[in-house]
mmCIF file of C-alpha atoms in Angstrom:
data_model
loop_
_atom_site.group_PDB
_atom_site.id
_atom_site.type_symbol
_atom_site.label_atom_id
_atom_site.label_comp_id
_atom_site.label_asym_id
_atom_site.label_seq_id
_atom_site.Cartn_x
_atom_site.Cartn_y
_atom_site.Cartn_z
ATOM 1 C CA MET A 1 111.498 -123.503 43.657
ATOM 2 C CA ASN A 2 113.542 -121.505 46.207
ATOM 3 C CA LEU A 3 113.361 -117.872 45.241
ATOM 4 C CA ASP A 4 115.105 -116.487 48.310
ATOM 5 C CA PHE A 5 117.923 -114.973 46.177
ATOM 6 C CA ILE A 6 115.318 -112.731 44.537
ATOM 7 C CA ALA A 7 112.847 -112.387 47.394
ATOM 8 C CA LYS A 8 115.489 -111.080 49.877
ATOM 9 C CA PRO A 9 116.502 -108.040 47.663
ATOM 10 C CA MET A 10 112.840 -107.194 47.163
ATOM 11 C CA GLY A 11 112.359 -107.518 50.880
ATOM 12 C CA MET A 12 115.193 -105.039 51.339
ATOM 13 C CA LEU A 13 113.405 -102.631 48.983
ATOM 14 C CA VAL A 14 110.146 -102.811 50.976
ATOM 15 C CA GLU A 15 112.189 -102.213 54.230
ATOM 16 C CA LEU A 16 113.900 -99.204 52.666
ATOM 17 C CA LEU A 17 110.527 -97.645 51.418
ATOM 18 C CA TYR A 18 109.098 -98.457 54.900
ATOM 19 C CA ASN A 19 111.780 -96.590 56.739
ATOM 20 C CA MET A 20 111.442 -93.647 54.103
ATOM 21 C CA VAL A 21 107.744 -93.272 54.759
ATOM 22 C CA SER A 22 107.587 -94.078 58.370
ATOM 23 C CA GLY A 23 107.007 -90.423 59.244
ATOM 24 C CA LEU A 24 103.703 -90.667 57.182
ATOM 25 C CA ASP A 25 102.318 -93.409 59.448
ATOM 26 C CA SER A 26 98.811 -92.757 60.626
ATOM 27 C CA SER A 27 95.824 -94.525 62.151
ATOM 28 C CA TYR A 28 94.202 -94.970 58.724
ATOM 29 C CA LEU A 29 97.018 -95.341 56.391
ATOM 30 C CA SER A 30 100.154 -97.124 57.801
ATOM 31 C CA ALA A 31 103.750 -96.749 56.597
ATOM 32 C CA TYR A 32 103.685 -100.527 55.831
ATOM 33 C CA ALA A 33 100.726 -100.032 53.515
ATOM 34 C CA ILE A 34 102.380 -97.174 51.809
ATOM 35 C CA ALA A 35 105.598 -99.312 51.398
ATOM 36 C CA ILE A 36 103.610 -102.085 49.748
ATOM 37 C CA ILE A 37 101.974 -99.610 47.304
ATOM 38 C CA LEU A 38 105.306 -97.961 46.442
ATOM 39 C CA SER A 39 107.158 -101.166 46.057
ATOM 40 C CA THR A 40 104.412 -102.538 43.843
ATOM 41 C CA ILE A 41 104.737 -99.430 41.520
ATOM 42 C CA ILE A 42 108.513 -99.648 41.429
ATOM 43 C CA PHE A 43 108.261 -103.387 40.579
ATOM 44 C CA LYS A 44 105.769 -102.649 37.723
ATOM 45 C CA LEU A 45 108.097 -99.903 36.424
ATOM 46 C CA LEU A 46 110.974 -102.245 36.433
ATOM 47 C CA MET A 47 108.921 -104.772 34.507
ATOM 48 C CA MET A 48 107.627 -102.138 32.092
ATOM 49 C CA PRO A 49 110.027 -102.974 29.213
ATOM 50 C CA PHE A 50 108.806 -106.498 29.290
ATOM 51 C CA THR A 51 105.089 -105.795 29.744
ATOM 52 C CA LEU A 52 105.104 -103.119 27.000
ATOM 53 C CA LYS A 53 106.544 -105.628 24.678
ATOM 54 C CA GLN A 54 103.772 -108.066 25.504
ATOM 55 C CA SER A 55 100.961 -105.271 25.240
ATOM 56 C CA LYS A 56 102.244 -104.262 21.849
ATOM 57 C CA SER A 57 102.278 -107.883 20.610
ATOM 58 C CA MET A 58 98.518 -108.188 21.772
ATOM 59 C CA LYS A 59 97.912 -104.952 19.940
ATOM 60 C CA LYS A 60 99.396 -106.366 16.689
ATOM 61 C CA MET A 61 97.444 -109.405 17.156
ATOM 62 C CA GLN A 62 94.247 -107.518 17.400
ATOM 63 C CA GLU A 63 95.213 -105.766 14.088
ATOM 64 C CA LEU A 64 95.612 -109.090 12.439
ATOM 65 C CA ASN A 65 92.467 -110.637 13.756
ATOM 66 C CA PRO A 66 90.201 -109.581 10.933
ATOM 67 C CA LYS A 67 92.484 -111.272 8.339
ATOM 68 C CA ILE A 68 92.788 -114.301 10.564
ATOM 69 C CA LYS A 69 88.971 -114.548 10.633
ATOM 70 C CA GLU A 70 88.951 -114.355 6.916
ATOM 71 C CA LEU A 71 91.446 -117.267 6.688
ATOM 72 C CA GLN A 72 89.308 -119.288 9.022
ATOM 73 C CA GLU A 73 86.314 -118.826 6.924
ATOM 74 C CA LYS A 74 88.044 -119.781 3.800
ATOM 75 C CA TYR A 75 90.210 -122.655 5.074
ATOM 76 C CA GLY A 76 88.315 -123.736 8.170
ATOM 77 C CA LYS A 77 87.857 -127.304 6.795
ATOM 78 C CA ASP A 78 91.522 -127.671 5.972
ATOM 79 C CA PRO A 79 93.455 -127.259 9.267
ATOM 80 C CA GLN A 80 96.952 -127.730 7.646
ATOM 81 C CA THR A 81 96.346 -125.076 4.889
ATOM 82 C CA LEU A 82 94.874 -122.684 7.495
ATOM 83 C CA GLN A 83 97.831 -123.140 9.788
ATOM 84 C CA ARG A 84 100.298 -122.554 6.748
ATOM 85 C CA LYS A 85 98.345 -119.366 5.683
ATOM 86 C CA GLN A 86 98.317 -118.151 9.171
ATOM 87 C CA MET A 87 102.089 -118.384 9.408
ATOM 88 C CA GLU A 88 102.515 -116.731 6.106
ATOM 89 C CA LEU A 89 100.357 -113.906 7.543
ATOM 90 C CA TYR A 90 102.500 -113.586 10.562
ATOM 91 C CA LYS A 91 105.717 -113.587 8.483
ATOM 92 C CA GLU A 92 104.380 -110.864 6.122
ATOM 93 C CA ALA A 93 103.280 -108.700 9.252
ATOM 94 C CA ASN A 94 106.692 -109.311 10.918
ATOM 95 C CA TYR A 95 104.811 -110.843 13.967
ATOM 96 C CA SER A 96 105.580 -113.860 16.170
ATOM 97 C CA PRO A 97 102.708 -115.595 17.949
ATOM 98 C CA PHE A 98 105.170 -116.415 20.635
ATOM 99 C CA SER A 99 106.475 -112.800 21.130
ATOM 100 C CA GLY A 100 104.351 -112.391 24.297
ATOM 101 C CA CYS A 101 105.499 -115.501 25.989
ATOM 102 C CA LEU A 102 109.169 -114.621 26.850
ATOM 103 C CA PRO A 103 108.041 -111.408 28.870
ATOM 104 C CA MET A 104 105.631 -113.678 30.885
ATOM 105 C CA LEU A 105 108.327 -116.210 31.519
ATOM 106 C CA ILE A 106 110.781 -113.504 32.693
ATOM 107 C CA GLN A 107 108.243 -111.968 35.019
ATOM 108 C CA PHE A 108 106.888 -115.078 36.499
ATOM 109 C CA PRO A 109 109.720 -115.879 39.006
ATOM 110 C CA ILE A 110 109.926 -112.189 40.164
ATOM 111 C CA LEU A 111 106.145 -112.247 40.655
ATOM 112 C CA ILE A 112 106.385 -115.284 42.883
ATOM 113 C CA SER A 113 109.177 -113.816 44.901
ATOM 114 C CA PHE A 114 107.170 -110.621 45.451
ATOM 115 C CA PHE A 115 104.401 -112.812 46.659
ATOM 116 C CA TYR A 116 106.846 -114.434 49.087
ATOM 117 C CA VAL A 117 107.824 -111.044 50.489
ATOM 118 C CA ILE A 118 104.269 -109.731 51.096
ATOM 119 C CA ARG A 119 103.130 -113.091 52.477
ATOM 120 C CA SER A 120 106.021 -113.389 54.871
ATOM 121 C CA PRO A 121 107.313 -109.834 55.713
ATOM 122 C CA GLU A 122 108.543 -111.026 59.159
ATOM 123 C CA ILE A 123 111.200 -112.964 57.152
ATOM 124 C CA TYR A 124 112.064 -110.968 54.231
ATOM 125 C CA VAL A 125 111.443 -107.303 55.462
ATOM 126 C CA PHE A 126 111.567 -107.006 59.313
ATOM 127 C CA ASP A 127 114.036 -109.805 60.086
ATOM 128 C CA ASN A 128 111.897 -111.278 62.983
ATOM 129 C CA GLN A 129 108.298 -111.794 63.978
ATOM 130 C CA GLN A 130 108.566 -109.516 66.976
ATOM 131 C CA ALA A 131 109.592 -106.413 64.911
ATOM 132 C CA TYR A 132 106.796 -106.969 62.587
ATOM 133 C CA ASP A 133 104.054 -107.539 65.250
ATOM 134 C CA VAL A 134 104.590 -104.173 66.857
ATOM 135 C CA ILE A 135 104.349 -101.892 63.662
ATOM 136 C CA ASN A 136 101.179 -100.296 62.460
ATOM 137 C CA LYS A 137 99.635 -102.239 59.659
ATOM 138 C CA THR A 138 96.255 -100.459 58.967
ATOM 139 C CA PHE A 139 94.930 -99.476 55.512
ATOM 140 C CA LEU A 140 91.764 -97.359 55.583
ATOM 141 C CA TRP A 141 89.004 -99.807 56.808
ATOM 142 C CA ILE A 142 91.407 -102.772 57.133
ATOM 143 C CA ARG A 143 92.883 -102.921 60.817
ATOM 144 C CA ASP A 144 95.758 -105.350 60.101
ATOM 145 C CA LEU A 145 97.110 -106.144 56.632
ATOM 146 C CA SER A 146 98.780 -109.340 58.014
ATOM 147 C CA PHE A 147 95.400 -110.865 58.566
ATOM 148 C CA ALA A 148 92.820 -111.877 55.881
ATOM 149 C CA GLU A 149 90.273 -109.136 55.119
ATOM 150 C CA ASN A 150 87.430 -110.970 56.662
ATOM 151 C CA TYR A 151 89.218 -111.363 60.017
ATOM 152 C CA VAL A 152 87.077 -110.555 63.069
ATOM 153 C CA TYR A 153 88.718 -109.072 65.987
ATOM 154 C CA GLU A 154 87.669 -109.711 69.601
ATOM 155 C CA SER A 155 87.851 -106.950 72.210
ATOM 156 C CA GLY A 156 90.427 -108.727 74.351
ATOM 157 C CA ILE A 157 94.155 -108.452 73.982
ATOM 158 C CA ILE A 158 96.603 -111.106 75.060
ATOM 159 C CA ASN A 159 100.331 -110.300 75.381
ATOM 160 C CA GLY A 160 99.823 -107.042 73.549
ATOM 161 C CA ILE A 161 98.376 -108.751 70.422
ATOM 162 C CA SER A 162 94.620 -108.354 69.482
ATOM 163 C CA MET A 163 92.921 -111.807 69.401
ATOM 164 C CA GLY A 164 90.186 -112.755 67.023
ATOM 165 C CA MET A 165 88.363 -115.215 65.095
ATOM 166 C CA ALA A 166 87.915 -115.750 61.355
ATOM 167 C CA ILE A 167 84.486 -116.108 59.731
ATOM 168 C CA PRO A 168 84.757 -117.748 56.358
ATOM 169 C CA PHE A 169 83.862 -115.523 53.454
ATOM 170 C CA ILE A 170 81.856 -112.805 55.135
ATOM 171 C CA GLY A 171 83.633 -111.711 58.374
ATOM 172 C CA ALA A 172 82.569 -108.470 60.174
ATOM 173 C CA ALA A 173 82.171 -106.535 56.936
ATOM 174 C CA LEU A 174 82.141 -106.887 53.256
ATOM 175 C CA PRO A 175 85.456 -107.952 51.788
ATOM 176 C CA ILE A 176 85.880 -104.800 49.751
ATOM 177 C CA LEU A 177 89.593 -105.340 48.797
ATOM 178 C CA ALA A 178 89.023 -108.949 47.687
ATOM 179 C CA ALA A 179 86.072 -107.856 45.498
ATOM 180 C CA VAL A 180 88.112 -105.105 44.000
ATOM 181 C CA SER A 181 90.916 -107.602 43.360
ATOM 182 C CA ALA A 182 88.615 -109.885 41.566
ATOM 183 C CA PHE A 183 87.036 -107.092 39.423
ATOM 184 C CA THR A 184 90.445 -105.586 38.381
ATOM 185 C CA THR A 185 91.527 -109.080 37.630
ATOM 186 C CA TYR A 186 88.506 -109.574 35.429
ATOM 187 C CA LEU A 187 89.224 -106.382 33.495
ATOM 188 C CA THR A 188 92.876 -107.180 33.006
ATOM 189 C CA THR A 189 92.172 -110.588 31.766
ATOM 190 C CA LYS A 190 89.541 -109.232 29.225
ATOM 191 C CA MET A 191 91.865 -106.472 28.065
ATOM 192 C CA THR A 192 94.954 -108.630 27.743
ATOM 193 C CA SER A 193 93.194 -111.730 26.154
ATOM 194 C CA GLN A 194 94.480 -112.622 22.678
ATOM 195 C CA PRO A 195 91.879 -112.962 19.971
ATOM 196 C CA ALA A 196 90.569 -116.427 19.752
ATOM 197 C CA MET A 197 91.612 -118.522 16.801
ATOM 198 C CA ASN A 198 88.598 -120.931 16.885
ATOM 199 C CA GLU A 199 85.382 -121.749 18.825
ATOM 200 C CA GLN A 200 87.038 -124.092 21.295
ATOM 201 C CA GLN A 201 89.820 -121.509 22.201
ATOM 202 C CA GLU A 202 87.121 -118.815 22.459
ATOM 203 C CA ALA A 203 85.140 -121.085 25.087
ATOM 204 C CA THR A 204 88.306 -121.820 27.016
ATOM 205 C CA GLN A 205 89.243 -118.323 26.961
ATOM 206 C CA ARG A 206 85.726 -117.260 28.270
ATOM 207 C CA SER A 207 85.947 -119.726 31.053
ATOM 208 C CA MET A 208 89.346 -118.546 32.259
ATOM 209 C CA ASN A 209 88.066 -114.937 32.124
ATOM 210 C CA MET A 210 85.322 -116.011 34.528
ATOM 211 C CA MET A 211 87.339 -118.475 36.646
ATOM 212 C CA MET A 212 90.300 -116.207 37.438
ATOM 213 C CA PRO A 213 88.365 -113.501 39.293
ATOM 214 C CA VAL A 214 86.620 -116.013 41.286
ATOM 215 C CA MET A 215 89.920 -117.688 42.331
ATOM 216 C CA ILE A 216 91.515 -114.162 43.122
ATOM 217 C CA PHE A 217 88.339 -113.305 45.329
ATOM 218 C CA ILE A 218 88.838 -116.578 47.316
ATOM 219 C CA PHE A 219 92.507 -116.090 47.692
ATOM 220 C CA GLY A 220 91.857 -112.514 48.834
ATOM 221 C CA LEU A 221 89.695 -113.981 51.679
ATOM 222 C CA GLN A 222 92.338 -116.619 52.708
ATOM 223 C CA PHE A 223 95.627 -114.723 52.458
ATOM 224 C CA PRO A 224 96.909 -111.616 54.315
ATOM 225 C CA ALA A 225 95.169 -108.428 53.095
ATOM 226 C CA GLY A 226 98.607 -107.082 52.139
ATOM 227 C CA LEU A 227 98.600 -109.423 49.217
ATOM 228 C CA ALA A 228 95.303 -108.170 48.030
ATOM 229 C CA LEU A 229 96.465 -104.544 48.254
ATOM 230 C CA TYR A 230 99.515 -105.388 46.179
ATOM 231 C CA TRP A 231 97.254 -107.281 43.690
ATOM 232 C CA VAL A 232 94.811 -104.279 43.289
ATOM 233 C CA VAL A 233 97.615 -101.828 42.915
ATOM 234 C CA SER A 234 99.359 -104.057 40.365
ATOM 235 C CA ASN A 235 96.057 -104.591 38.275
ATOM 236 C CA ILE A 236 95.396 -100.825 38.178
ATOM 237 C CA PHE A 237 98.902 -100.137 36.886
ATOM 238 C CA GLN A 238 98.564 -102.857 34.209
ATOM 239 C CA LEU A 239 95.087 -101.558 33.176
ATOM 240 C CA VAL A 240 96.362 -97.909 32.771
ATOM 241 C CA GLN A 241 99.471 -99.200 30.845
ATOM 242 C CA GLN A 242 97.373 -101.395 28.686
ATOM 243 C CA TYR A 243 94.868 -98.727 27.800
ATOM 244 C CA ILE A 244 97.609 -96.349 26.820
ATOM 245 C CA VAL A 245 99.276 -98.931 24.582
ATOM 246 C CA MET A 246 96.100 -100.094 23.003
ATOM 247 C CA ASN A 247 94.974 -96.679 22.169
ATOM 248 C CA SER A 248 98.403 -95.480 20.934
ATOM 249 C CA SER A 249 98.351 -93.882 17.522
ATOM 250 C CA LYS A 250 101.640 -95.487 16.462
ATOM 251 C CA ASN A 251 101.889 -98.180 13.888
ATOM 252 C CA PRO A 252 101.832 -101.385 15.830
ATOM 253 C CA LYS A 253 104.194 -102.984 13.301
ATOM 254 C CA GLU A 254 106.774 -100.217 13.965
ATOM 255 C CA GLU A 255 106.438 -100.661 17.713
ATOM 256 C CA LEU A 256 107.260 -104.186 17.561
ATOM 257 C CA LYS A 257 110.628 -103.619 15.873
#
């Protein structure tokens, strides 16, 4: 799927933000890192109408879960009747079990295009490799967001570029950002998981809740650290949003209208 038509405008947004905060560039927090953080927040704000709809749908499902459990206990041996009763319950509560799918489908290509931008900023943000190579790309303990977090640098410099070697998984220090990416992914998957309808679904959901953080941790060690920074900021934003929605005092049925 070629998403250049979406990735290029997002790259322009990152470039705009980078130029706006270039005066804040420092040896510990680069303007490039700040631009990634701000663009992630703006992206999440733009997606908020869709994610709020999805979050409210999850809240409604949690409200219905006790009644669904009762139906499962009563009609568990009759799948057809159970399915019919569940649909009647959904209709009565004015809830669609597919109401959370559309927001996910809308967000997916935009998420992928944002991934393109952060993975290849020399193409979508800075127009050429040379312009990207010369900018400051530090973030706290990470020397260069364009490399994986476990990248080990040598003391030598060739043609103005620091040369190094990658040690799989460990590197020169603990991969903190990759670990935070995995942990926040675990929290978001737990918080946004729909109540399981049966034991098989519950087991599948439990496996996914464990596999996703592990995958994200491995990706955090293989891809540029800028992507891990984007992922952490995105997850934190989602966690705060989900917490506010799930603890809202409003009637979930009214929220879905």
